[in-house]
Amino acid sequence: MISHVSGQGRDVQTNRVQIPVRGMSCASCVHKVEHALRGVDGVLSASVNLAMERATVEAVATTPVADLRRAVREAGYEPLEVVGEAVHDDEREARRREIAALRRKLIAGAVLSLPLLWGSLAHMGVRGIWSPGILMNWYVQLVLATPVQFWVGWQFYRGAWAMARRRATDMNTLIAVGTSAAFGSSIAATFFPRAFSAAGVEPQVYYETSAIIIVLVLMGRFLEARAKGQTSEAIRKLINLQAKTARVRRDGRELDIPVEDVQVGDLVVVRAGEKVPVDGVVEEGQSALDESMLTGESLPVDKGPGDTVIGAAINKTGAFSLRATRVGRDTVLAQIIRLVQDAQGSKAPIQRLADRVASYFVPAVIGVAALTLLAWLAFGPAPSLAYALVTFIAVLIIACPCALGLATPTAIMVGTGRGAEQGVLIKSGEALETAHRIDTVVLDKTGTLTRGQPSVTDVVPFDGFRAVDVLRGAGSAEWGSEHPLGEAIVRRATEQAVDLTRPDRFGAVPGHGIEATVGGRTILVGNPQMLRDRQISLAGAEATGRELAREGKTPIYVAIDKKVAGVIAVADTLKVHSRDVVQALRRMGLDVVMLSGDNRVTTQAIAAQLGVEHVLAEVLPQHKAEEVRKLQSAGRRVAMVGDGINDAPALAQADLGVAIGAGTDVAIESAGIVLIGEDLRGILTAIALSKQTMRTIKQNLFWAFAYNVVLIPLAAGALYPLFGILLNPMLAALAMALSSVSVVTNSLRLRWFRPVTA
């Protein structure tokens, strides 16, 4: 993705690169990779997502990707190759291999560790369970424990060594130091027991402790890897929506070709039951398309010649052909996938606290563990070395900051993915976090609350004429008109199957209306002044027109052969769910403001229909952002909802911009949230999803912090003076593993989020 930033009076071309990174295990790892990437010349920003195992880097376009990958590798982690659109497949395959390797090591570790545990039950104080004498032999335990320590647990040593070379620490350091202390002291007791006895210390071994810790931590990583795979399920679903082939009509023949080979301008044939392969415009044929997978709209949408269709929609009924307008990376689906990937790789502001803590966490834990060791050696009861070693290991293991690193990104991944499935694109973690703080929603009228297209709402006949006569006369006179009001009249006549006749003569009366001759009859369509100028009596028609105007409609007077035939009311009608959405926003406690460039009478009439109390009318396009700024200066947190080019500055100015997906590209680029379809209920879904996601993140962070705050003192032996209780290092390892899994599992609950109905 290429963009431009200004610097020193010139534009600098920038490039956004996403690099899959393997080997990260905790929040401390994230901090180190980000620090390494930011140290590369030309890098403007770097953000690493632990749940996705991906780094997103914004850099000057001339910065070599090889330099970024080298920085990751030198930080002690493995960068995967960046291969365009195949990145996701590469990541998926790498994750599959990782899970398979973890499964093999987990099984091997369990097979070797369980006999160790069985043989150590007596040593651990468990009575009443028989253990074979051979398993209680320290040399046998050494043989069983060694493969677990140095093969099953090799990844911890590799990671710790990579950190040590850079004089840094991470979770691998804690695991490696803790298990090595247990394993090393056990070897010393096995081969040099007299040295312990001479010092007045009973020799003890902890082979089962180091082995079980490694197995439990590995089990946590295995469960975590599987759960993290589920957090990116939304992306996989979106990618799987893409059609694999397309039927293209070329040189009079229909050819089935890979969808990647479709070119702009190709005529693509889509049969019933097939997926639409690319974006395009219907050339011929009629059908109903299921677009629910992209827009969240459950009902099929009728399509005919001239209508746009979205790639990946499912053709439910008849066959049709379309002219391809967007292919490959330019299709709506491809852009949605990129937006969701960018959002899932972004950080919410709330994560900054976790990042700051993580940067100091591991060194602090090692310091606490060292102090614990010294305190127990100096003041602990006999055998003080055994107590010191147990508490030292327990502190190191219990404090691994895995849950801290996963708390925010997993929730953002699942939340943004679930939003995409419901037709709500949340473009960043920041937008997701901002949405739940909004207290004021500004809704643009035209194209957002209304359809943005005038429609006939009333046909009132007079003086013996019928409604169909009024429509036939006005529609025939307006035949071929390019004026929006004229088009609305012709469209209504066509919808009601009224036979229209092309006018013999047509003339526009500037500022007033039109005059036409149809089948020998003179027809006037326009405002009251035009009829008065021709001495045509309006009788009661003008009073009817004024009443319609008070309702926010535009009255159009129709005269046939110098007699008033009727009044046609045209208005920009409300979208289906507009009123329900406004009322639902108010029930949420939000202040709703309607913004419009229309005259105050029309705007107030629409506001009355919607139940909106605060109206900003006759606002020029260039002043919309200023109105948003005024609300912000009054202390409001403002969400602006719009769809047009003239809404873009206001969308950018607002605390949160929400663009209607059917609107312009400029509006969509300026917004933090995009509603793929035109269903305004997406606003409610976005706010509710933001609240639920932020609630999940706060729960995750609370338990991640509380877990360490409570259990580190417990592991250090805080309860021993009062109750004689020490935390077994194996239980510490189990608790640490389960803490990470619980955070990811809590985030996965967002997959069952249901969209809000007005």
PDB file of C-alpha atoms in Angstrom, residues 212-391:
ATOM      1  CA  ILE A 212       6.280 -30.925  33.996  1.00  0.00           C
ATOM      2  CA  ILE A 213       6.803 -27.142  33.792  1.00  0.00           C
ATOM      3  CA  ILE A 214       8.075 -27.464  30.212  1.00  0.00           C
ATOM      4  CA  VAL A 215       5.188 -29.738  29.254  1.00  0.00           C
ATOM      5  CA  LEU A 216       2.576 -27.477  30.826  1.00  0.00           C
ATOM      6  CA  VAL A 217       4.002 -24.327  29.223  1.00  0.00           C
ATOM      7  CA  LEU A 218       4.111 -26.165  25.905  1.00  0.00           C
ATOM      8  CA  MET A 219       0.504 -27.259  26.410  1.00  0.00           C
ATOM      9  CA  GLY A 220      -0.446 -23.630  26.979  1.00  0.00           C
ATOM     10  CA  ARG A 221       1.317 -22.617  23.770  1.00  0.00           C
ATOM     11  CA  PHE A 222      -0.378 -25.426  21.856  1.00  0.00           C
ATOM     12  CA  LEU A 223      -3.856 -24.440  23.072  1.00  0.00           C
ATOM     13  CA  GLU A 224      -3.029 -20.783  22.534  1.00  0.00           C
ATOM     14  CA  ALA A 225      -1.840 -21.417  18.948  1.00  0.00           C
ATOM     15  CA  ARG A 226      -5.038 -23.280  18.149  1.00  0.00           C
ATOM     16  CA  ALA A 227      -7.181 -20.557  19.707  1.00  0.00           C
ATOM     17  CA  LYS A 228      -5.255 -17.786  17.932  1.00  0.00           C
ATOM     18  CA  GLY A 229      -5.952 -19.579  14.665  1.00  0.00           C
ATOM     19  CA  GLN A 230      -9.662 -19.180  15.384  1.00  0.00           C
ATOM     20  CA  THR A 231      -9.293 -15.425  15.981  1.00  0.00           C
ATOM     21  CA  SER A 232      -8.395 -14.934  12.293  1.00  0.00           C
ATOM     22  CA  GLU A 233     -11.344 -17.019  11.100  1.00  0.00           C
ATOM     23  CA  ALA A 234     -13.097 -13.918   9.728  1.00  0.00           C
ATOM     24  CA  ILE A 235     -10.225 -13.266   7.306  1.00  0.00           C
ATOM     25  CA  ARG A 236     -10.302 -16.879   6.137  1.00  0.00           C
ATOM     26  CA  LYS A 237     -14.048 -16.632   5.572  1.00  0.00           C
ATOM     27  CA  LEU A 238     -13.612 -13.479   3.506  1.00  0.00           C
ATOM     28  CA  ILE A 239     -10.834 -15.017   1.424  1.00  0.00           C
ATOM     29  CA  ASN A 240     -12.920 -18.135   0.845  1.00  0.00           C
ATOM     30  CA  LEU A 241     -15.724 -15.968  -0.542  1.00  0.00           C
ATOM     31  CA  GLN A 242     -13.643 -15.240  -3.634  1.00  0.00           C
ATOM     32  CA  ALA A 243     -14.668 -17.121  -6.767  1.00  0.00           C
ATOM     33  CA  LYS A 244     -11.919 -19.249  -8.276  1.00  0.00           C
ATOM     34  CA  THR A 245     -13.009 -19.058 -11.931  1.00  0.00           C
ATOM     35  CA  ALA A 246     -15.053 -16.774 -14.182  1.00  0.00           C
ATOM     36  CA  ARG A 247     -16.986 -17.437 -17.388  1.00  0.00           C
ATOM     37  CA  VAL A 248     -15.930 -14.734 -19.857  1.00  0.00           C
ATOM     38  CA  ARG A 249     -17.433 -14.079 -23.298  1.00  0.00           C
ATOM     39  CA  ARG A 250     -14.631 -13.405 -25.780  1.00  0.00           C
ATOM     40  CA  ASP A 251     -14.711 -13.570 -29.585  1.00  0.00           C
ATOM     41  CA  GLY A 252     -18.213 -15.022 -29.512  1.00  0.00           C
ATOM     42  CA  ARG A 253     -17.210 -17.871 -27.189  1.00  0.00           C
ATOM     43  CA  GLU A 254     -17.677 -18.430 -23.467  1.00  0.00           C
ATOM     44  CA  LEU A 255     -14.443 -19.395 -21.712  1.00  0.00           C
ATOM     45  CA  ASP A 256     -13.887 -20.519 -18.115  1.00  0.00           C
ATOM     46  CA  ILE A 257     -10.728 -18.781 -16.911  1.00  0.00           C
ATOM     47  CA  PRO A 258      -9.066 -18.180 -13.508  1.00  0.00           C
ATOM     48  CA  VAL A 259     -10.597 -15.151 -11.845  1.00  0.00           C
ATOM     49  CA  GLU A 260      -7.105 -13.566 -11.723  1.00  0.00           C
ATOM     50  CA  ASP A 261      -7.132 -13.398 -15.545  1.00  0.00           C
ATOM     51  CA  VAL A 262     -10.338 -11.354 -15.818  1.00  0.00           C
ATOM     52  CA  GLN A 263      -9.647  -7.878 -17.193  1.00  0.00           C
ATOM     53  CA  VAL A 264     -11.536  -4.622 -16.804  1.00  0.00           C
ATOM     54  CA  GLY A 265     -14.077  -4.413 -19.634  1.00  0.00           C
ATOM     55  CA  ASP A 266     -14.539  -8.167 -19.992  1.00  0.00           C
ATOM     56  CA  LEU A 267     -18.115  -9.423 -20.385  1.00  0.00           C
ATOM     57  CA  VAL A 268     -18.664 -11.984 -17.622  1.00  0.00           C
ATOM     58  CA  VAL A 269     -21.569 -14.450 -17.641  1.00  0.00           C
ATOM     59  CA  VAL A 270     -23.008 -15.505 -14.268  1.00  0.00           C
ATOM     60  CA  ARG A 271     -25.498 -18.363 -14.040  1.00  0.00           C
ATOM     61  CA  ALA A 272     -27.980 -19.121 -11.284  1.00  0.00           C
ATOM     62  CA  GLY A 273     -26.319 -20.465  -8.136  1.00  0.00           C
ATOM     63  CA  GLU A 274     -22.859 -19.164  -9.057  1.00  0.00           C
ATOM     64  CA  LYS A 275     -20.718 -16.578  -7.278  1.00  0.00           C
ATOM     65  CA  VAL A 276     -20.185 -13.254  -8.993  1.00  0.00           C
ATOM     66  CA  PRO A 277     -16.431 -13.372  -9.742  1.00  0.00           C
ATOM     67  CA  VAL A 278     -15.642  -9.624 -10.009  1.00  0.00           C
ATOM     68  CA  ASP A 279     -17.266  -6.228  -9.527  1.00  0.00           C
ATOM     69  CA  GLY A 280     -19.193  -4.916 -12.497  1.00  0.00           C
ATOM     70  CA  VAL A 281     -22.323  -3.445 -14.059  1.00  0.00           C
ATOM     71  CA  VAL A 282     -25.165  -5.638 -15.325  1.00  0.00           C
ATOM     72  CA  GLU A 283     -25.370  -5.527 -19.134  1.00  0.00           C
ATOM     73  CA  GLU A 284     -28.294  -7.857 -19.721  1.00  0.00           C
ATOM     74  CA  GLY A 285     -30.530 -10.148 -17.701  1.00  0.00           C
ATOM     75  CA  GLN A 286     -32.338  -9.938 -14.365  1.00  0.00           C
ATOM     76  CA  SER A 287     -31.588 -11.677 -11.093  1.00  0.00           C
ATOM     77  CA  ALA A 288     -31.661 -11.475  -7.316  1.00  0.00           C
ATOM     78  CA  LEU A 289     -28.282 -11.486  -5.567  1.00  0.00           C
ATOM     79  CA  ASP A 290     -27.476 -12.588  -2.037  1.00  0.00           C
ATOM     80  CA  GLU A 291     -24.979  -9.995  -0.757  1.00  0.00           C
ATOM     81  CA  SER A 292     -25.356 -10.929   2.917  1.00  0.00           C
ATOM     82  CA  MET A 293     -21.781 -12.152   3.212  1.00  0.00           C
ATOM     83  CA  LEU A 294     -20.566  -8.618   2.451  1.00  0.00           C
ATOM     84  CA  THR A 295     -23.310  -6.256   3.570  1.00  0.00           C
ATOM     85  CA  GLY A 296     -25.023  -8.225   6.329  1.00  0.00           C
ATOM     86  CA  GLU A 297     -28.344  -7.683   4.502  1.00  0.00           C
ATOM     87  CA  SER A 298     -30.253 -10.963   4.699  1.00  0.00           C
ATOM     88  CA  LEU A 299     -32.715 -10.365   1.836  1.00  0.00           C
ATOM     89  CA  PRO A 300     -31.630 -10.875  -1.807  1.00  0.00           C
ATOM     90  CA  VAL A 301     -31.289  -7.678  -3.850  1.00  0.00           C
ATOM     91  CA  ASP A 302     -32.893  -7.426  -7.303  1.00  0.00           C
ATOM     92  CA  LYS A 303     -30.469  -6.478 -10.059  1.00  0.00           C
ATOM     93  CA  GLY A 304     -31.034  -5.503 -13.673  1.00  0.00           C
ATOM     94  CA  PRO A 305     -29.292  -3.679 -16.550  1.00  0.00           C
ATOM     95  CA  GLY A 306     -27.297  -0.705 -15.273  1.00  0.00           C
ATOM     96  CA  ASP A 307     -27.114  -1.937 -11.658  1.00  0.00           C
ATOM     97  CA  THR A 308     -23.753  -2.506  -9.997  1.00  0.00           C
ATOM     98  CA  VAL A 309     -22.899  -5.907  -8.572  1.00  0.00           C
ATOM     99  CA  ILE A 310     -20.240  -6.901  -6.055  1.00  0.00           C
ATOM    100  CA  GLY A 311     -17.846  -9.772  -6.536  1.00  0.00           C
ATOM    101  CA  ALA A 312     -18.527 -12.757  -4.203  1.00  0.00           C
ATOM    102  CA  ALA A 313     -22.297 -12.131  -4.155  1.00  0.00           C
ATOM    103  CA  ILE A 314     -24.310 -15.275  -4.922  1.00  0.00           C
ATOM    104  CA  ASN A 315     -26.640 -15.271  -7.927  1.00  0.00           C
ATOM    105  CA  LYS A 316     -29.888 -16.726  -6.595  1.00  0.00           C
ATOM    106  CA  THR A 317     -32.186 -16.832  -9.652  1.00  0.00           C
ATOM    107  CA  GLY A 318     -31.697 -15.986 -13.339  1.00  0.00           C
ATOM    108  CA  ALA A 319     -28.554 -15.747 -15.438  1.00  0.00           C
ATOM    109  CA  PHE A 320     -27.099 -12.362 -16.361  1.00  0.00           C
ATOM    110  CA  SER A 321     -23.981 -10.850 -17.864  1.00  0.00           C
ATOM    111  CA  LEU A 322     -21.920  -8.035 -16.412  1.00  0.00           C
ATOM    112  CA  ARG A 323     -19.192  -5.733 -17.656  1.00  0.00           C
ATOM    113  CA  ALA A 324     -16.186  -6.008 -15.323  1.00  0.00           C
ATOM    114  CA  THR A 325     -15.273  -2.681 -13.696  1.00  0.00           C
ATOM    115  CA  ARG A 326     -12.976  -3.809 -10.866  1.00  0.00           C
ATOM    116  CA  VAL A 327     -10.793  -6.896 -10.806  1.00  0.00           C
ATOM    117  CA  GLY A 328      -8.043  -8.402  -8.637  1.00  0.00           C
ATOM    118  CA  ARG A 329      -6.882  -6.158  -5.807  1.00  0.00           C
ATOM    119  CA  ASP A 330      -9.383  -3.436  -6.784  1.00  0.00           C
ATOM    120  CA  THR A 331     -12.592  -5.389  -6.090  1.00  0.00           C
ATOM    121  CA  VAL A 332     -14.723  -4.448  -3.107  1.00  0.00           C
ATOM    122  CA  LEU A 333     -13.999  -7.818  -1.465  1.00  0.00           C
ATOM    123  CA  ALA A 334     -10.224  -7.429  -1.895  1.00  0.00           C
ATOM    124  CA  GLN A 335     -10.386  -3.950  -0.359  1.00  0.00           C
ATOM    125  CA  ILE A 336     -12.492  -5.269   2.523  1.00  0.00           C
ATOM    126  CA  ILE A 337      -9.925  -8.001   3.199  1.00  0.00           C
ATOM    127  CA  ARG A 338      -7.091  -5.428   3.238  1.00  0.00           C
ATOM    128  CA  LEU A 339      -9.048  -3.115   5.564  1.00  0.00           C
ATOM    129  CA  VAL A 340      -9.794  -5.941   7.990  1.00  0.00           C
ATOM    130  CA  GLN A 341      -6.163  -7.113   7.930  1.00  0.00           C
ATOM    131  CA  ASP A 342      -4.970  -3.564   8.614  1.00  0.00           C
ATOM    132  CA  ALA A 343      -7.485  -3.196  11.447  1.00  0.00           C
ATOM    133  CA  GLN A 344      -6.502  -6.508  13.010  1.00  0.00           C
ATOM    134  CA  GLY A 345      -2.848  -5.512  12.858  1.00  0.00           C
ATOM    135  CA  SER A 346      -3.464  -2.124  14.483  1.00  0.00           C
ATOM    136  CA  LYS A 347      -3.320  -1.166  18.138  1.00  0.00           C
ATOM    137  CA  ALA A 348      -5.952   0.438  20.293  1.00  0.00           C
ATOM    138  CA  PRO A 349      -4.764   3.305  22.537  1.00  0.00           C
ATOM    139  CA  ILE A 350      -5.664   1.193  25.593  1.00  0.00           C
ATOM    140  CA  GLN A 351      -2.842  -1.186  24.650  1.00  0.00           C
ATOM    141  CA  ARG A 352      -0.190   1.447  25.344  1.00  0.00           C
ATOM    142  CA  LEU A 353      -0.391   0.738  29.068  1.00  0.00           C
ATOM    143  CA  ALA A 354       0.297  -2.966  28.491  1.00  0.00           C
ATOM    144  CA  ASP A 355       3.172  -2.091  26.149  1.00  0.00           C
ATOM    145  CA  ARG A 356       4.791   0.194  28.721  1.00  0.00           C
ATOM    146  CA  VAL A 357       4.468  -2.415  31.462  1.00  0.00           C
ATOM    147  CA  ALA A 358       5.816  -5.171  29.204  1.00  0.00           C
ATOM    148  CA  SER A 359       8.990  -3.257  28.407  1.00  0.00           C
ATOM    149  CA  TYR A 360      10.028  -3.410  32.096  1.00  0.00           C
ATOM    150  CA  PHE A 361       8.207  -6.538  33.172  1.00  0.00           C
ATOM    151  CA  VAL A 362      10.631  -9.405  32.537  1.00  0.00           C
ATOM    152  CA  PRO A 363      13.713  -7.698  34.035  1.00  0.00           C
ATOM    153  CA  ALA A 364      11.607  -6.762  37.060  1.00  0.00           C
ATOM    154  CA  VAL A 365      10.423 -10.362  37.485  1.00  0.00           C
ATOM    155  CA  ILE A 366      13.986 -11.685  37.334  1.00  0.00           C
ATOM    156  CA  GLY A 367      14.919  -9.138  39.998  1.00  0.00           C
ATOM    157  CA  VAL A 368      12.000 -10.215  42.212  1.00  0.00           C
ATOM    158  CA  ALA A 369      12.929 -13.878  41.728  1.00  0.00           C
ATOM    159  CA  ALA A 370      16.564 -13.180  42.679  1.00  0.00           C
ATOM    160  CA  LEU A 371      15.503 -11.310  45.819  1.00  0.00           C
ATOM    161  CA  THR A 372      13.155 -14.177  46.689  1.00  0.00           C
ATOM    162  CA  LEU A 373      16.021 -16.654  46.327  1.00  0.00           C
ATOM    163  CA  LEU A 374      18.323 -14.606  48.561  1.00  0.00           C
ATOM    164  CA  ALA A 375      15.601 -13.988  51.167  1.00  0.00           C
ATOM    165  CA  TRP A 376      14.792 -17.678  51.531  1.00  0.00           C
ATOM    166  CA  LEU A 377      18.489 -18.611  51.644  1.00  0.00           C
ATOM    167  CA  ALA A 378      19.063 -16.050  54.384  1.00  0.00           C
ATOM    168  CA  PHE A 379      15.881 -16.355  56.450  1.00  0.00           C
ATOM    169  CA  GLY A 380      14.101 -19.519  55.335  1.00  0.00           C
ATOM    170  CA  PRO A 381      13.750 -22.669  57.449  1.00  0.00           C
ATOM    171  CA  ALA A 382      15.857 -25.735  56.802  1.00  0.00           C
ATOM    172  CA  PRO A 383      16.465 -26.914  54.174  1.00  0.00           C
ATOM    173  CA  SER A 384      16.640 -23.287  53.082  1.00  0.00           C
ATOM    174  CA  LEU A 385      18.206 -24.127  49.699  1.00  0.00           C
ATOM    175  CA  ALA A 386      15.220 -26.309  48.772  1.00  0.00           C
ATOM    176  CA  TYR A 387      12.723 -23.627  49.781  1.00  0.00           C
ATOM    177  CA  ALA A 388      14.731 -20.926  48.021  1.00  0.00           C
ATOM    178  CA  LEU A 389      14.925 -22.959  44.828  1.00  0.00           C
ATOM    179  CA  VAL A 390      11.196 -23.774  44.793  1.00  0.00           C
ATOM    180  CA  THR A 391      10.109 -20.162  45.311  1.00  0.00           C
TER     181      THR A 391
END
